[in-house]
XYZ file of C-alpha atoms in Angstrom:
361
model
C -10.927 -16.632 0.903
C -11.059 -12.867 1.292
C -14.169 -13.148 3.492
C -12.369 -15.693 5.624
C -9.444 -13.366 6.199
C -11.787 -10.514 6.984
C -13.647 -12.576 9.560
C -10.474 -13.951 11.131
C -8.937 -10.497 11.364
C -12.059 -8.914 12.812
C -12.530 -11.627 15.460
C -8.863 -11.642 16.410
C -8.668 -7.866 16.725
C -11.810 -7.833 18.833
C -10.289 -10.435 21.137
C -7.022 -8.527 21.395
C -8.794 -5.279 22.142
C -10.906 -6.944 24.837
C -7.761 -8.261 26.511
C -6.175 -4.819 26.647
C -9.109 -2.452 27.167
C -8.422 -1.683 30.812
C -6.543 0.792 33.003
C -6.154 4.505 33.495
C -6.027 7.720 31.493
C -2.304 8.320 31.134
C -1.637 10.033 27.774
C 1.283 9.258 25.502
C 3.262 11.514 23.170
C 2.472 13.186 19.880
C -1.146 12.279 19.310
C -1.109 9.288 21.607
C -4.250 7.772 23.024
C -5.135 6.993 26.604
C -2.765 4.769 28.535
C -3.730 1.514 30.200
C -2.373 -0.723 32.908
C 0.113 -1.967 30.308
C 3.705 -0.949 30.767
C 5.049 0.246 27.480
C 3.881 1.958 24.356
C 3.391 1.216 20.669
C 5.253 3.369 18.168
C 4.286 3.635 14.491
C 6.409 5.295 11.812
C 4.596 5.903 8.520
C 6.723 6.638 5.441
C 5.423 9.728 3.675
C 2.492 11.721 2.343
C 3.781 11.960 -1.229
C 3.698 8.445 -2.680
C 0.090 7.867 -1.606
C -2.612 9.732 0.286
C -3.498 6.527 2.144
C -1.116 6.900 5.090
C -2.661 9.991 6.663
C -6.179 9.482 5.294
C -6.591 5.842 6.324
C -3.665 4.127 8.066
C -3.221 6.711 10.826
C -6.903 7.120 11.797
C -7.605 3.374 11.640
C -4.587 2.595 13.829
C -5.555 5.344 16.259
C -9.060 3.911 16.448
C -7.733 0.457 17.374
C -5.234 1.722 19.931
C -7.737 4.058 21.587
C -10.281 1.256 21.834
C -7.633 -0.907 23.506
C -6.595 1.830 25.903
C -2.917 1.448 25.048
C -0.346 4.214 24.803
C 0.802 4.927 21.261
C 2.753 7.379 19.159
C 2.162 7.643 15.395
C 4.442 9.841 13.294
C 5.194 10.306 9.604
C 8.731 10.433 8.189
C 7.552 12.718 5.348
C 9.740 10.929 2.808
C 12.993 11.494 4.724
C 15.123 8.558 5.869
C 16.925 10.909 8.258
C 13.616 11.953 9.803
C 12.601 8.275 9.918
C 15.698 7.454 11.983
C 15.275 10.513 14.204
C 11.668 9.600 14.978
C 12.744 6.048 15.806
C 15.436 7.301 18.200
C 12.916 9.577 19.918
C 10.388 6.766 20.228
C 12.938 4.330 21.672
C 14.068 6.962 24.171
C 10.461 7.672 25.163
C 9.837 4.057 26.168
C 8.250 2.469 23.109
C 8.272 -1.319 23.574
C 6.691 -2.304 20.247
C 7.653 -0.516 17.034
C 5.723 -0.718 13.757
C 7.712 0.593 10.794
C 6.785 1.241 7.160
C 10.258 1.969 5.839
C 11.191 4.218 2.971
C 13.946 1.782 2.045
C 15.222 -1.489 3.448
C 18.588 -0.241 4.708
C 17.301 2.571 6.916
C 14.367 0.511 8.188
C 16.613 -2.481 8.966
C 19.042 -0.216 10.859
C 16.184 1.046 13.027
C 15.017 -2.517 13.668
C 18.472 -3.624 14.780
C 18.696 -0.685 17.183
C 15.253 -1.539 18.552
C 16.179 -5.215 18.937
C 19.294 -4.258 20.906
C 16.995 -2.466 23.365
C 14.597 -5.395 23.637
C 11.900 -3.704 21.530
C 9.742 -5.916 19.300
C 9.315 -4.761 15.707
C 6.694 -5.238 13.006
C 7.292 -4.517 9.325
C 4.132 -2.817 8.090
C 3.134 -2.857 4.403
C 6.777 -3.114 3.228
C 9.305 -5.737 4.269
C 12.713 -4.374 5.240
C 15.098 -6.754 3.487
C 17.957 -7.699 5.776
C 15.986 -6.525 8.799
C 15.191 -8.299 12.049
C 11.456 -7.678 12.393
C 9.463 -10.137 14.463
C 6.469 -9.963 12.112
C 5.363 -8.615 8.759
C 1.850 -7.356 7.928
C 0.853 -6.536 4.376
C -1.252 -7.452 1.421
C 0.178 -10.261 -0.681
C 2.182 -8.000 -2.963
C 2.821 -10.609 -5.648
C -0.963 -10.982 -5.859
C -1.260 -7.192 -6.138
C 0.990 -7.400 -9.189
C -1.028 -10.309 -10.555
C -4.193 -8.200 -10.250
C -2.440 -5.408 -12.163
C -1.417 -7.844 -14.897
C -4.837 -9.476 -15.122
C -6.485 -6.060 -15.190
C -4.372 -4.847 -18.102
C -4.877 -8.173 -19.856
C -8.634 -7.829 -19.548
C -8.551 -4.263 -20.870
C -6.340 -5.127 -23.846
C -8.112 -8.325 -24.801
C -6.646 -10.728 -27.351
C -5.172 -8.167 -29.718
C -1.453 -7.724 -30.330
C -0.164 -4.978 -28.068
C 3.008 -3.124 -27.123
C 3.085 -2.585 -23.372
C 5.309 -0.532 -21.084
C 5.892 -0.766 -17.341
C 6.079 2.127 -14.893
C 7.297 0.379 -11.766
C 7.574 1.779 -8.260
C 10.717 2.880 -6.462
C 13.699 0.562 -6.969
C 14.407 0.802 -3.221
C 10.927 -0.481 -2.326
C 10.683 -4.273 -2.037
C 6.927 -4.021 -2.634
C 7.587 -2.485 -6.058
C 9.767 -5.475 -6.921
C 6.981 -7.854 -5.898
C 4.338 -5.885 -7.834
C 6.460 -6.149 -10.984
C 7.084 -9.852 -10.341
C 3.355 -10.525 -10.097
C 2.500 -8.477 -13.173
C 5.181 -10.175 -15.277
C 3.996 -13.610 -14.140
C 0.695 -12.859 -15.886
C 1.691 -10.775 -18.900
C 4.917 -12.521 -19.930
C 2.963 -15.694 -20.685
C 0.685 -13.920 -23.158
C 2.281 -14.069 -26.590
C 0.063 -11.243 -27.836
C 2.025 -8.733 -25.776
C 5.454 -7.254 -26.391
C 7.198 -5.345 -23.619
C 8.780 -2.327 -25.291
C 9.945 -0.386 -22.210
C 10.185 -0.770 -18.462
C 11.485 1.633 -15.847
C 11.343 2.062 -12.083
C 10.274 5.504 -10.849
C 12.563 6.862 -8.113
C 10.729 7.512 -4.837
C 7.383 6.807 -6.563
C 7.623 10.427 -7.691
C 4.709 11.293 -9.978
C 6.466 14.165 -11.734
C 9.398 11.924 -12.591
C 6.913 9.308 -13.762
C 5.390 11.795 -16.211
C 8.843 12.644 -17.571
C 9.784 8.967 -17.875
C 6.553 8.059 -19.646
C 6.797 11.034 -22.013
C 10.273 9.807 -23.003
C 8.851 6.314 -23.574
C 6.068 7.754 -25.706
C 8.517 9.783 -27.777
C 11.010 6.938 -28.156
C 8.275 4.566 -29.334
C 6.681 7.103 -31.635
C 3.426 6.801 -29.715
C 3.222 3.064 -30.434
C 2.247 2.099 -26.899
C -0.966 0.108 -26.474
C -0.998 -0.457 -22.717
C 0.632 0.914 -19.543
C 1.284 -1.247 -16.496
C 1.506 1.520 -13.882
C 2.203 0.314 -10.342
C -0.113 2.753 -8.556
C -2.725 5.414 -9.237
C -0.223 8.275 -8.970
C 2.039 6.779 -11.637
C -1.037 5.904 -13.694
C -2.278 9.477 -13.556
C 1.159 10.708 -14.597
C 0.958 8.500 -17.706
C -2.603 9.662 -18.362
C -1.467 13.307 -18.272
C 0.950 12.584 -21.127
C -1.653 10.569 -23.013
C -4.009 13.563 -22.757
C -1.334 15.801 -24.270
C -1.172 13.387 -27.191
C -4.950 12.912 -27.573
C -4.602 9.250 -26.564
C -6.243 9.222 -23.132
C -8.952 6.563 -22.986
C -7.471 4.807 -25.998
C -4.496 3.327 -24.146
C -5.406 1.225 -21.083
C -3.577 2.263 -17.900
C -3.545 0.396 -14.581
C -3.171 1.678 -11.031
C -3.237 0.767 -7.370
C -4.583 2.124 -4.050
C -8.118 3.007 -5.198
C -7.508 6.720 -4.675
C -10.194 9.279 -5.492
C -8.077 10.391 -8.456
C -7.646 6.830 -9.711
C -11.316 5.977 -9.298
C -12.374 9.152 -11.111
C -9.953 8.271 -13.911
C -11.739 4.918 -14.145
C -15.129 6.655 -14.273
C -13.768 8.897 -17.023
C -12.578 5.875 -18.987
C -8.942 7.016 -18.864
C -7.778 4.330 -16.431
C -8.896 0.757 -16.916
C -8.508 -0.514 -13.331
C -6.960 -0.077 -9.908
C -6.082 -2.449 -7.096
C -8.077 -1.929 -3.926
C -6.454 -2.903 -0.662
C -8.964 -2.675 2.206
C -6.547 -0.888 4.523
C -8.616 -1.437 7.648
C -7.821 -5.148 7.366
C -4.139 -4.260 7.351
C -4.311 -1.800 10.254
C -6.434 -4.240 12.263
C -3.865 -6.999 11.735
C -0.976 -4.725 12.703
C -2.822 -3.448 15.792
C -3.665 -6.990 16.858
C -0.030 -8.082 16.609
C 1.284 -4.986 18.394
C -1.206 -5.348 21.243
C -0.355 -9.027 21.633
C 3.370 -8.203 21.796
C 2.682 -5.412 24.292
C 1.048 -8.045 26.504
C 3.935 -10.489 26.126
C 1.909 -12.769 23.873
C 2.716 -14.407 20.554
C 0.971 -13.018 17.483
C -1.188 -15.022 15.096
C -0.047 -15.276 11.475
C -1.233 -16.973 8.288
C 2.060 -17.470 6.469
C 5.681 -16.428 6.061
C 7.524 -14.083 3.716
C 11.014 -14.750 2.370
C 13.603 -12.118 3.216
C 16.021 -12.775 0.363
C 18.738 -10.574 1.868
C 18.468 -11.732 5.464
C 17.861 -15.305 4.286
C 15.020 -15.887 6.710
C 11.285 -16.529 6.661
C 9.413 -13.745 8.429
C 6.156 -14.723 10.210
C 3.479 -12.813 8.303
C -0.134 -11.795 8.033
C -0.835 -11.561 4.295
C -4.133 -10.171 3.029
C -5.805 -10.406 -0.374
C -6.129 -7.412 -2.750
C -9.116 -6.739 -5.010
C -8.952 -5.686 -8.655
C -11.407 -2.829 -9.339
C -12.935 -1.774 -12.658
C -16.121 0.120 -13.503
C -17.971 -3.159 -12.987
C -17.257 -3.374 -9.244
C -16.161 0.163 -8.400
C -19.115 0.582 -6.040
C -17.519 -1.914 -3.609
C -14.941 0.699 -2.657
C -17.743 3.076 -1.659
C -19.887 0.387 -0.019
C -16.916 -0.623 2.150
C -16.539 2.976 3.284
C -13.031 3.232 1.837
C -13.997 6.399 -0.025
C -16.973 8.673 0.526
C -19.568 8.951 -2.189
C -19.708 12.731 -1.666
C -16.010 13.026 -2.514
C -15.943 10.593 -5.424
C -19.208 11.601 -7.048
C -19.144 15.366 -6.784
C -19.788 17.651 -9.737
C -19.507 16.053 -13.157
C -18.934 12.635 -11.568
C -22.449 12.396 -10.113
C -23.919 11.014 -13.342
C -20.904 8.762 -13.944
C -21.216 7.317 -10.449
C -24.884 6.613 -11.002
C -24.107 4.865 -14.287
C -21.582 2.708 -12.407
C -24.183 1.673 -9.850
C -23.099 3.989 -7.051
C -26.384 5.258 -5.655
């Protein structure tokens, strides 16, 4: 199924880019690409640089690549973790003539407010990666976040095996709908296994790794070190837990999950301190978002493969939902083969031999 989505996305993006790759050399604002004969511009607001390195390392350059190839005007900015900055950027983009707005909100309320303002001005909106509950977006593009959670649960289950185990959950930000879906997916797998007992669960405000370390250290102390597995919602939270396990000489003995296939997370897997991560081929996501935005810019209807329930707005949002991949030492080379991370960065220094042992040549 994953290959099918890849092929569909690639073909559709190629078609959309062909339709729009025409026109002049008019430049847009703030890192925008060349303009085309299209009237209008695509705005993208990314959330931060703190919760994950992905947004500036992958999302921005991949989106820029698609927009430049299409010859459309665009403006990509990062809210740097500030809802006030997020709203200010949106106001600036709407004033500058953006006609399609892609938003990856820091929380549902601020993102939904921006969408309503855009709608009032006739601007089409796309929720990117996170759904703004109670919003009015025309489309939603993301990985199937319940499946992401299922991969986390299955990964921890595989690492723990059939033994009796006390597990704890380090969930993402309580204001992030994705974090809710990750936890839902993980629980759907682990709650059915009678070998496991959940002994603690806590959401980490703002996905903050330092707070995650403090929270996990309190869990460890409260449980007297009797924690056998950690369901961490991403690599940053996983690494925070690992830092506390190292302090207590338990790193590598207690399986820890993660998400985003970051260099840090992958190296933790190579070290044996993290049992798995969830890899989301981000180019699939940026391609899908670019395809939708370009279609809307041209007054066309976007192609979707499902809907997502907005439980606050009580509506079904037309969606493009992509499939995540669970990654362990056994298939870690896929992340390098796909070009998601560079071998030179992952396998430098002491990791050269570990990469080779994992089949990364």
